[in-house]
Coordinates of C-alpha atoms and ligand atoms in Angstrom, one line a residue:
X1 CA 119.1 69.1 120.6
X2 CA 118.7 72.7 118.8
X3 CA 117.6 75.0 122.1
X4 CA 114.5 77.6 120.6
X5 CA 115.3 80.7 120.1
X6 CA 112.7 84.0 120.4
X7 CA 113.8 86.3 117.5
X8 CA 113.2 89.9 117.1
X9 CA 111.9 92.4 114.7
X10 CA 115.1 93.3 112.1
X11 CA 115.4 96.5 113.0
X12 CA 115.9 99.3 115.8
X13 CA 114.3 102.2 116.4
X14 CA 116.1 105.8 115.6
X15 CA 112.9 108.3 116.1
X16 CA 110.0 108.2 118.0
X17 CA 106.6 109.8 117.9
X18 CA 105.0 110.5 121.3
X19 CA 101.8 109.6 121.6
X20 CA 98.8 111.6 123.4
X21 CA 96.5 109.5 126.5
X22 CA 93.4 110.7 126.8
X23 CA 90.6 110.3 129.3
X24 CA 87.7 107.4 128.5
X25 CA 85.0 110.8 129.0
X26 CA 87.6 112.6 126.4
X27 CA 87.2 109.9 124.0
X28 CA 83.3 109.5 124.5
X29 CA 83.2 112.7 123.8
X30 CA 85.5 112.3 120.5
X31 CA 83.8 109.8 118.9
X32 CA 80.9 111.3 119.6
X33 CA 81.8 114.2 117.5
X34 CA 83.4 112.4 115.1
X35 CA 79.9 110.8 114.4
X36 CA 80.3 107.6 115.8
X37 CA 82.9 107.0 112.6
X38 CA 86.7 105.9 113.6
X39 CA 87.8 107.9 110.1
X40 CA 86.0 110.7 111.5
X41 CA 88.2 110.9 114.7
X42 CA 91.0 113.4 114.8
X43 CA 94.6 111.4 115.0
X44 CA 95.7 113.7 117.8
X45 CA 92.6 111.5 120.1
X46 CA 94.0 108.2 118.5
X47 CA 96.8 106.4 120.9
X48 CA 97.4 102.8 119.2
X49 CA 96.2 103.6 115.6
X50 CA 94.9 100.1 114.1
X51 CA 93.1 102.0 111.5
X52 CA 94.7 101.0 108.0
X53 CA 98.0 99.7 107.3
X54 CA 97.9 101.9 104.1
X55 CA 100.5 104.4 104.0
X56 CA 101.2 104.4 107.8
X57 CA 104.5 102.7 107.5
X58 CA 107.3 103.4 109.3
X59 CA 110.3 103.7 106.2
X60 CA 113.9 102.8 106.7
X61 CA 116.7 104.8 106.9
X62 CA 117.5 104.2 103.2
X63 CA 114.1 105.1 102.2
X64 CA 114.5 108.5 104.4
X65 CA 117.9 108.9 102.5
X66 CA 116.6 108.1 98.8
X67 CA 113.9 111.4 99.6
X68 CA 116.6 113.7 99.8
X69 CA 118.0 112.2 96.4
X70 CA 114.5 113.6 95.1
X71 CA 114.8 114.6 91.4
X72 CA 112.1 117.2 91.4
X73 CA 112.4 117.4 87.5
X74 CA 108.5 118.0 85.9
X75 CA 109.6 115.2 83.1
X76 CA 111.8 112.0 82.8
X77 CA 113.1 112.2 87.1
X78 CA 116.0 110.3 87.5
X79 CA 113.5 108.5 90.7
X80 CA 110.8 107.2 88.2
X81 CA 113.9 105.3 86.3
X82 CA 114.4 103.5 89.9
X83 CA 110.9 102.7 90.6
X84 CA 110.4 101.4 86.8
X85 CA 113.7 99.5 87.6
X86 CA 112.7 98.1 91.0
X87 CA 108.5 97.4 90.0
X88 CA 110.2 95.4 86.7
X89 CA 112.7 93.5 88.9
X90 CA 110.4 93.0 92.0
X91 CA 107.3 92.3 90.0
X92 CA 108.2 91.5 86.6
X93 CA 106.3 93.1 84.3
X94 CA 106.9 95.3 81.3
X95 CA 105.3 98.8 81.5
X96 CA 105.1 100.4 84.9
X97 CA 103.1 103.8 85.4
X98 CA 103.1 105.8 88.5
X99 CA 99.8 106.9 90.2
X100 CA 99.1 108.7 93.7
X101 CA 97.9 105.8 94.9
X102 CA 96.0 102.5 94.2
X103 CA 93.0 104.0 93.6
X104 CA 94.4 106.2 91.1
X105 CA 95.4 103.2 88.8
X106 CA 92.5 100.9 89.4
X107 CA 90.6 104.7 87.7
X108 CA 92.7 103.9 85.1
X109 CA 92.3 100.8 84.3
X110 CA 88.6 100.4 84.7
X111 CA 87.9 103.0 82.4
X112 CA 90.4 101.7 79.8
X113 CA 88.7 98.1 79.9
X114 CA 85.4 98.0 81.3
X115 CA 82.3 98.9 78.8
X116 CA 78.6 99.9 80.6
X117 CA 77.3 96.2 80.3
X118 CA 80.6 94.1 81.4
X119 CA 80.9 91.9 84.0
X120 CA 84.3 92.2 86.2
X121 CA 84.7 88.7 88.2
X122 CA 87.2 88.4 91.0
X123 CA 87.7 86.9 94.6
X124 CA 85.9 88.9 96.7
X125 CA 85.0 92.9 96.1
X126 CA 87.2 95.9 97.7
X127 CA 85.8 98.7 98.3
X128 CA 87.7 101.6 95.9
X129 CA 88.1 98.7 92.9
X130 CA 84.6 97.9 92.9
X131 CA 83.7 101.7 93.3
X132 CA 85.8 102.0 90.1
X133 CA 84.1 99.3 88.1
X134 CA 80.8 99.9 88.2
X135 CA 81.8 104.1 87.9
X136 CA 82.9 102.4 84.5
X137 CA 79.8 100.8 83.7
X138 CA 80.4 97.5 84.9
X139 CA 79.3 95.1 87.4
X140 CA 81.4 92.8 90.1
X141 CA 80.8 89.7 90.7
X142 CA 82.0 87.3 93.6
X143 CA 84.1 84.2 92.5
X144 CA 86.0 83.7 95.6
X145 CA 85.7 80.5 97.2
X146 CA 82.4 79.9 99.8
X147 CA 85.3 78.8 102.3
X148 CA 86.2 82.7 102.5
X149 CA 82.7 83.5 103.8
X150 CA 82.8 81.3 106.4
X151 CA 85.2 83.2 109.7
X152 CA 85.6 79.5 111.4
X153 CA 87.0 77.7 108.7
X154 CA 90.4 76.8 108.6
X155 CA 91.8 76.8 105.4
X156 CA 95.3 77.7 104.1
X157 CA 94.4 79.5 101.0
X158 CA 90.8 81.0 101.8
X159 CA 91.8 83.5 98.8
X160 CA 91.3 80.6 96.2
X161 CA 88.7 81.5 93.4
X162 CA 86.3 78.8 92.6
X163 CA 86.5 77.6 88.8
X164 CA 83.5 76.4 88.8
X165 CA 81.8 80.2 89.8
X166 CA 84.3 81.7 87.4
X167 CA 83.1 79.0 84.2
X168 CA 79.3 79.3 85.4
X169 CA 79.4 83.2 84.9
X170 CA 81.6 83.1 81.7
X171 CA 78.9 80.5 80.3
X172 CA 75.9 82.8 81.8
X173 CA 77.1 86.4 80.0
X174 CA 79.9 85.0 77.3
X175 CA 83.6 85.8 77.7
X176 CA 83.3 88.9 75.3
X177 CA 81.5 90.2 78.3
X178 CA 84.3 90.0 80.7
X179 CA 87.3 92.4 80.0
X180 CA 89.3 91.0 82.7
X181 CA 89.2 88.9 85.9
X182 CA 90.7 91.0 89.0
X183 CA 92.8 88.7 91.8
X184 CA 93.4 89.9 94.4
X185 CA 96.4 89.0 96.3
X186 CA 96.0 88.4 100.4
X187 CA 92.3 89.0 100.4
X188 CA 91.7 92.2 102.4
X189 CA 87.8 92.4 103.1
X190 CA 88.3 88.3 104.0
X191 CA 90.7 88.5 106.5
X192 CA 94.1 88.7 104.6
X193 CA 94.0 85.6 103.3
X194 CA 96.2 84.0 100.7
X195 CA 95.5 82.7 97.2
X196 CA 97.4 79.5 96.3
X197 CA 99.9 79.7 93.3
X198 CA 98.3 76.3 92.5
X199 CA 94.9 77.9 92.2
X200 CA 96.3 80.7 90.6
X201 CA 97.9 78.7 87.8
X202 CA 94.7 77.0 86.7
X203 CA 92.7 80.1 86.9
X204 CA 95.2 82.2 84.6
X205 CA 94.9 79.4 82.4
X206 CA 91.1 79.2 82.1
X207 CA 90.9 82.5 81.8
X208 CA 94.0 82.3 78.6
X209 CA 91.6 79.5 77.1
X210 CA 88.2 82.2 76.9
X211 CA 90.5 85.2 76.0
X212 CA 90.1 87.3 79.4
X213 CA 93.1 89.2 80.7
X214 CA 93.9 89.0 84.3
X215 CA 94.9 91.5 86.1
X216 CA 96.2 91.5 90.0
X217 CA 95.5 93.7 92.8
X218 CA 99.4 93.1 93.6
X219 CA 98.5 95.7 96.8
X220 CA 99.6 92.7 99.2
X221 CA 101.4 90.3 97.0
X222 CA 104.6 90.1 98.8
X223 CA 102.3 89.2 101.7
X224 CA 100.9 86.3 99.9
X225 CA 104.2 85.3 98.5
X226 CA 105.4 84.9 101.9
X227 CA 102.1 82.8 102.6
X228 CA 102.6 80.5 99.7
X229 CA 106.3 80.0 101.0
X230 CA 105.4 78.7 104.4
X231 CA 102.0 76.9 103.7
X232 CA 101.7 75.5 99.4
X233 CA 103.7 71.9 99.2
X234 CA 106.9 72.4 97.5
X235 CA 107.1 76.1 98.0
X236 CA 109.2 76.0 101.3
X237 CA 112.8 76.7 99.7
X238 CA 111.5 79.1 97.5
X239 CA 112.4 82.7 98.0
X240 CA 109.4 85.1 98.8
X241 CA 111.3 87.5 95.7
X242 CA 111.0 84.3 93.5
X243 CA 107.6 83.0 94.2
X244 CA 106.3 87.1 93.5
X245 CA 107.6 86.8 90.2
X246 CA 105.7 83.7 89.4
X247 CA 102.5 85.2 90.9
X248 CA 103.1 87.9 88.4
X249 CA 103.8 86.1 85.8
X250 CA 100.4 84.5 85.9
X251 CA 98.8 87.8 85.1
X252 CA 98.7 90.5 82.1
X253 CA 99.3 93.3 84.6
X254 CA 98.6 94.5 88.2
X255 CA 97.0 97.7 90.3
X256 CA 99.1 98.4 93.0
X257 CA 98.7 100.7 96.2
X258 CA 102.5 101.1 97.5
X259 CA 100.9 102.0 100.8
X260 CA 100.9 98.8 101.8
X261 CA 103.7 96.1 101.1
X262 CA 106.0 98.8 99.4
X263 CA 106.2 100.9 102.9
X264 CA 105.8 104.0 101.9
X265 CA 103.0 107.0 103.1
X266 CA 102.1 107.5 99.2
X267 CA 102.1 106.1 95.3
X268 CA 100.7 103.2 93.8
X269 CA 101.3 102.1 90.1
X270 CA 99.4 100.4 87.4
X271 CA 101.7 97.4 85.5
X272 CA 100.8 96.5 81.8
X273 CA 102.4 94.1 79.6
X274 CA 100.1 94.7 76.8
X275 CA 101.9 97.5 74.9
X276 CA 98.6 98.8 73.2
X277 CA 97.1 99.0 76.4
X278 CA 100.3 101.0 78.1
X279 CA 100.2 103.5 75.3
X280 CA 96.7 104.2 76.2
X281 CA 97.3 104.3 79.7
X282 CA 100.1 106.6 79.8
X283 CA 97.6 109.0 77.6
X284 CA 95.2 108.6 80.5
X285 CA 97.3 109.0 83.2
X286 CA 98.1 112.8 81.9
X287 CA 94.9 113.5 82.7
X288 CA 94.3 112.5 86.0
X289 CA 97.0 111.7 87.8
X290 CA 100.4 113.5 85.9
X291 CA 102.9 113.0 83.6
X292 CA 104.0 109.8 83.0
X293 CA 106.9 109.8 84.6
X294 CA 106.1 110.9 88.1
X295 CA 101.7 110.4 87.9
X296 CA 101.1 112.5 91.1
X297 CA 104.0 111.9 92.7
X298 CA 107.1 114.0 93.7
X299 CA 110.1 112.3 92.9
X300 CA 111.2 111.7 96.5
X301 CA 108.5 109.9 96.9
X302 CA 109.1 107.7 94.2
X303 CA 112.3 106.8 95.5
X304 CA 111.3 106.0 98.7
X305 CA 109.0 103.6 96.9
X306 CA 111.7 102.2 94.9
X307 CA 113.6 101.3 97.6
X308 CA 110.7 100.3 99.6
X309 CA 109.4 97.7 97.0
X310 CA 113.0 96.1 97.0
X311 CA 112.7 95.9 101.1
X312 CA 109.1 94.6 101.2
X313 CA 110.5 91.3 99.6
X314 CA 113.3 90.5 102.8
X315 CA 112.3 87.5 104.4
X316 CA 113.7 89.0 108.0
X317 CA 111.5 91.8 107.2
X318 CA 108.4 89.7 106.3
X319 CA 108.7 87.2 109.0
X320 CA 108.6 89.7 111.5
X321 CA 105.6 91.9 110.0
X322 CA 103.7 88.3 109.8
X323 CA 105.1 87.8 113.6
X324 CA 103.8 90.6 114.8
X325 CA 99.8 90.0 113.3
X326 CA 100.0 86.5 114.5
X327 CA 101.1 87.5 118.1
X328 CA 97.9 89.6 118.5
X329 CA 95.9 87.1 116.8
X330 CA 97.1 84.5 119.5
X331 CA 96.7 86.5 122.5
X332 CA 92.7 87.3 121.3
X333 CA 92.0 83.3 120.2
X334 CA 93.9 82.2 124.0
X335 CA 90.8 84.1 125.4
X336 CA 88.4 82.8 123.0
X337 CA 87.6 86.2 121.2
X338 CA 85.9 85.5 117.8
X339 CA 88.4 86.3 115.2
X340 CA 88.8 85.1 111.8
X341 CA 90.7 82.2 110.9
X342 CA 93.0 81.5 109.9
X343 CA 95.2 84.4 111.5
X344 CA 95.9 86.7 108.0
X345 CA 98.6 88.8 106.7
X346 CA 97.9 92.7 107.7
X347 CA 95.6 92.7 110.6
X348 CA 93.1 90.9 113.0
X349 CA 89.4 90.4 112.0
X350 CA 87.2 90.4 114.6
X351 CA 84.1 88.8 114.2
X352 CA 81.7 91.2 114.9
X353 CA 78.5 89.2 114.4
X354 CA 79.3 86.7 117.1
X355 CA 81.3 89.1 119.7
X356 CA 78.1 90.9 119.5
X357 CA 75.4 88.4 118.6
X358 CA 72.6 90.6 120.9
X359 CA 72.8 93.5 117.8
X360 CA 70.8 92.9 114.8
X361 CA 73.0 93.5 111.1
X362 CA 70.5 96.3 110.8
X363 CA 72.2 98.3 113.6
X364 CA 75.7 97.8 111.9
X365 CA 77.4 95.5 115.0
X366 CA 81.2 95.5 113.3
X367 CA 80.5 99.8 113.5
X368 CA 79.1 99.9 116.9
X369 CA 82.4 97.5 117.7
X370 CA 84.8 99.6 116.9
X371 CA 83.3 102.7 118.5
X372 CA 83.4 100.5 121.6
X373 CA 87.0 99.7 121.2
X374 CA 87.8 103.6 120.9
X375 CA 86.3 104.4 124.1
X376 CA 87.5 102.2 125.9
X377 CA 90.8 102.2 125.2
X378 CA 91.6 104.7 122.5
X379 CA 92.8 101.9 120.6
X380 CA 91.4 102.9 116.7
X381 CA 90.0 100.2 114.4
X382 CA 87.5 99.9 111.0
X383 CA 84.6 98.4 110.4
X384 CA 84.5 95.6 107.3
X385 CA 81.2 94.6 107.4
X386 CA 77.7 95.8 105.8
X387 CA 78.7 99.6 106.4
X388 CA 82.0 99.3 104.4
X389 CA 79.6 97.2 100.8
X390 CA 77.3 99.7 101.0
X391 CA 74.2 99.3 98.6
X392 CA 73.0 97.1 96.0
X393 CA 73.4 99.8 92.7
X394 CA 70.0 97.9 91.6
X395 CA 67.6 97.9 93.9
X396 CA 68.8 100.6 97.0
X397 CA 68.8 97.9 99.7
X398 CA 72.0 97.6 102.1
X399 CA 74.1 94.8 101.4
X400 CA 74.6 92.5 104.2
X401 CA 77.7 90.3 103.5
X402 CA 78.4 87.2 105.4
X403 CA 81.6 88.9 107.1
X404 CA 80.3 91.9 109.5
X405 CA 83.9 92.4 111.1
X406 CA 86.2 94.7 112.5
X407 CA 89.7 95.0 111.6
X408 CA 92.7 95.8 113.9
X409 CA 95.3 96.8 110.9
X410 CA 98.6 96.7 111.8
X411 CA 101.1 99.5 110.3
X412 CA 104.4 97.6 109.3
X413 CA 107.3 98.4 111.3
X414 CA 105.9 101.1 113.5
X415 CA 104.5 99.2 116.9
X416 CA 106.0 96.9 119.5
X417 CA 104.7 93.7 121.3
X418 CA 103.6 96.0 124.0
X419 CA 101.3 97.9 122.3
X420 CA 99.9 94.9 120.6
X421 CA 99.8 93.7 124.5
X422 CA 97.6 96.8 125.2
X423 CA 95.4 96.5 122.2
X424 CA 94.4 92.7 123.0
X425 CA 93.6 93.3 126.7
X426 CA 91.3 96.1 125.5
X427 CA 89.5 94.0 123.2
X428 CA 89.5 90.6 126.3
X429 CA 87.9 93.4 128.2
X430 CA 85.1 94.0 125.5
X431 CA 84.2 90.9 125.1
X432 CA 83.5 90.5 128.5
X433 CA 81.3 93.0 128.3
X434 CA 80.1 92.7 124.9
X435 CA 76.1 92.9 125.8
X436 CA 77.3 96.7 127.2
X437 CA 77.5 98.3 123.6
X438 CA 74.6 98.8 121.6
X439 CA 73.9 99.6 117.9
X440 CA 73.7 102.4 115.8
X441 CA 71.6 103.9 112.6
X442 CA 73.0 106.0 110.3
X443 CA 72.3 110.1 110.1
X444 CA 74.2 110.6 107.7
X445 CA 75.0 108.8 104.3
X446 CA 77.4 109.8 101.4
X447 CA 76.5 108.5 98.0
X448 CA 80.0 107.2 97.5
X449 CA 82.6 104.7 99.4
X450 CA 79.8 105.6 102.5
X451 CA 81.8 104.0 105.3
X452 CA 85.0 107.0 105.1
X453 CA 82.7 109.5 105.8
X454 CA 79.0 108.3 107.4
X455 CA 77.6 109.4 110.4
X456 CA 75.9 107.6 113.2
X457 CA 74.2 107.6 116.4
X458 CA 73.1 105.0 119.2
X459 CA 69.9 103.4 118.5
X460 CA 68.8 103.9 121.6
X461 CA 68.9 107.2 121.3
X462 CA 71.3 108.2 123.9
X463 CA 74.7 109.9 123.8
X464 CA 77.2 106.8 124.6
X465 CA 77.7 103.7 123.0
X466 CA 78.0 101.4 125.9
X467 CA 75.2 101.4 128.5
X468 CA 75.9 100.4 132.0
X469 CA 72.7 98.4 133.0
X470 CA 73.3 95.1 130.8
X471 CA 74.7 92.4 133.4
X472 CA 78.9 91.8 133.1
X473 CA 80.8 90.4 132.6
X474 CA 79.1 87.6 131.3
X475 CA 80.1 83.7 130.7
X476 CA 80.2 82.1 127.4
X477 CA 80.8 79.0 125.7
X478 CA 83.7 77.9 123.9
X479 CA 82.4 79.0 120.6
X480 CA 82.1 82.6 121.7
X481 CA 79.1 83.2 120.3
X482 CA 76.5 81.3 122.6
X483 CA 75.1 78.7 120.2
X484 CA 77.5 76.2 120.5
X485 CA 76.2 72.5 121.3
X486 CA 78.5 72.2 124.9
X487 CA 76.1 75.1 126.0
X488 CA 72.7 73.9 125.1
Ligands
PM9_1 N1 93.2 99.7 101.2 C1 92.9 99.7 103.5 O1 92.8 100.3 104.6 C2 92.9 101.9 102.3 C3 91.7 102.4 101.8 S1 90.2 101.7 102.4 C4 90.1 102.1 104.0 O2 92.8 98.4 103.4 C5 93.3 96.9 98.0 C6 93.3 95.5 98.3 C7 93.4 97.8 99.1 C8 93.4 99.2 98.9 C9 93.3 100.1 99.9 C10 93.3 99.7 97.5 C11 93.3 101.1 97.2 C12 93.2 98.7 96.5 N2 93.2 97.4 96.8 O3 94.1 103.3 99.2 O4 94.0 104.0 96.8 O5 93.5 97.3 100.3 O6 96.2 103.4 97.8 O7 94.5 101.7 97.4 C13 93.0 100.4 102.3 P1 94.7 103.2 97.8

């Protein structure tokens, strides 16, 4: 018999970065001035940052030594040849144009495709690409599978879209209405979660039948590719390289923040196959991002990104980046912490709704949560919940989606177990306190993306965020939330 083996990350560890400890009264009084917002917090009072797994990565030797082969050259860099090289190989598709960042291409392409009137379907909204549409003129609209709402379910593809939401809205407004649907790959604002190339296939060839391009938000592809490898029937021999290309192939194009899967602290890049449609994009991207050939970018950073994207496909390196987020996600179910399941590809959702079931959604329980978290351990997280979807553009109102959570992101290749060791115990300790922290109301609200830069303060008018009078720890039931039928 085979004895198990543990395994370790692929990789050791050349530089470090010290980080600062600070005092629990230091770090009331950070977040305090920082509004009771974790953006708003100054790195220097951060010690396990759990933020955003969006340009944080730790890059590779190789990547460090492609930046000093930086072609600083205003036009035609020998480093946008590599990344146009390594995007076509890694990704597939025809036309590749640098931006600064996700964001930057998603710009682009909204304003290229979307008319004031259109409706942009995909599976489930995120933030800056929703932002984008409806600065465009148009209007999202949810086709994600009701599985994906639902934080207990276990499902190995809660990223699926559901045909029959898709063909109800393209009978409702008429495919002429719909420029393109927008998939998302490893569904960020549900957890991470996959979409199946089986689902993905029929989609794209729905969509082929009524004329509507599909695009991917290929931000976390190689993520999903890896999912589809160890959980869709006869994927497991596949290579996660191979099964990318397919995902791609499925699609006229992508949007693509390299701040995630393609380790690197900066660039993105919008994908086209459409030639029509990459002439018009490289006219746009003159004016908002650069020249075609770098789009905001220094050349360094382009190769960095280059090699980056052919890294991001290893499956040593994917196994372990997976390994880590479902080591964390372990430790917090062992002690019954709400989380959402299944465990995802870039971070741990906590479910905010039921670690904190005494706040009302009106008093924003996923934001008071990871306030709490700061304090008491320094340990930085974001909300995902009703702060993060803002307002309905119609009628004012907050939107209150079903998934009021808090996600604990983790950077790729940049902590060890022992800091995820450090982060879980912080959060054990919460919830055994959980009826401790208490809501908060906004003071101050930005018109745009609100949850970067919002303020707060407790509702109960005080200066802290966790009161000392509420009895703890307290008991709970095996649900986690109180309401399960072994408690009464
Ligand atoms: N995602 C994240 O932390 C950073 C900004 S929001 C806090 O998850 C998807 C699926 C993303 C994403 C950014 C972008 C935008 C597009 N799609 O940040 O502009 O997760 O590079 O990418 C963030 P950029």
């Amino acid at each position: 018999m085979q004895r198990r083996r543990s395994w370790a990350e692929p990789f050791k560890i050349k530089m470090v970065e010290p980080l600062r400890m600070t005092t629990r009264a230091q770090r009331e009084a950070a977040i305090e001035e920082a509004g009771f917002n974790t953006f708003l917090l100054r790195s220097r009072d951060v010690y396990i940052d759990l933020l955003t797994d969006s340009g944080t990565a730790a890059m590779s030797d190789r990547q460090w030594a492609g930046m000093m082969l930086g072609d600083e050259a205003y036009a035609g860099s020998e480093n946008f040849y590599h990344l146009e090289d390594a995007v076509r190989h890694v990704y597939g598709y025809k036309h590749v144009i640098p931006t600064h960042q996700g964001r930057g291409a998603e710009h682009i392409l909204s304003r290229m495709c979307i008319k004031p009137g259109d409706f942009i379907p995909g599976n489930m909204y995120f933030t800056t690409t929703k932002a984008h549409q409806e600065l465009a003129g148009g209007r999202f609209v949810d086709v994600i599978h009701d599985r994906a709402h639902d934080s207990t379910l276990e499902h190995p593809f809660k990223g699926d879209i559901d045909l029959a939401k898709l063909t109800s809205l393209i009978d409702r407004v008429g495919a002429g209405k719909i420029p393109y649907l927008c998939v998302q790959c490893n569904v960020n604002m549900a957890g991470g979660q996959p979409i199946s190339l089986a689902n993905l296939r029929e989609v794209s060839a729905l969509c082929r039948r009524h004329g509507i391009r599909v695009f991917l938000d290929a931000t976390r592809a190689a993520e999903n590719a890896y999912f589809i490898q160890q959980r869709e029937p006869g994927c497991a021999g596949r290579s996660i390289r191979d099964i990318l290309l397919e995902i791609c192939s499925l699609s006229d194009g992508c949007t693509c923040s390299a701040k995630k899967d393609a380790l690197v602290n900066i660039g993105g890049f919008l994908c086209l196959n459409d030639d029509a449609l990459a002439e018009e994009a490289r006219n746009m991207v003159v004016l908002y991002e650069g020249l075609h050939t770098y789009g905001g970018l220094a050349g360094r950073d382009m190769e960095a990104m280059a090699i980056g994207i052919e890294e991001s496909v290893e499956q040593d390196h994917m196994k372990a980046r997976i390994g880590q987020v479902t080591y964390l996600g372990e430790a917090l179910m062992r002690e019954g912490v709400p989380i959402v399941k299944p465990i995802g590809g870039h971070g741990i959702f906590l479910d905010a709704a039921r670690f904190l079931p005494h706040i009302p959604r009106e008093q924003f329980p996923a934001q008071a949560l990871a306030c709490a978290l700061y304090v008491d351990s320094g340990v930085r997280a974001m909300e995902r919940g009703a702060v993060s979807a803002g307002r309905n553009p119609d009628t004012g109102q907050n939107i209150f989606p079903k998934l009021e959570l808090v996600r604990l992101t983790l950077p790729r290749r940049v902590y060890t177990q022992a800091h995820m060791d450090v982060a879980a115990e912080s959060v054990i300790e919460l919830f055994r306190n959980a009826p401790k922290v208490v809501g908060l109301r906004f003071t101050f609200e930005p018109k745009h993306l609100r949850f970067f830069q919002a303020r707060f303060a407790p509702v109960t008018g005080a200066r802290v965020l966790l009161t000392e009078d509420a009895d703890a720890p307290v008991s709970r039931c095996c649900c986690g939330a109180g309401g399960c039928r072994e408690n009464g």
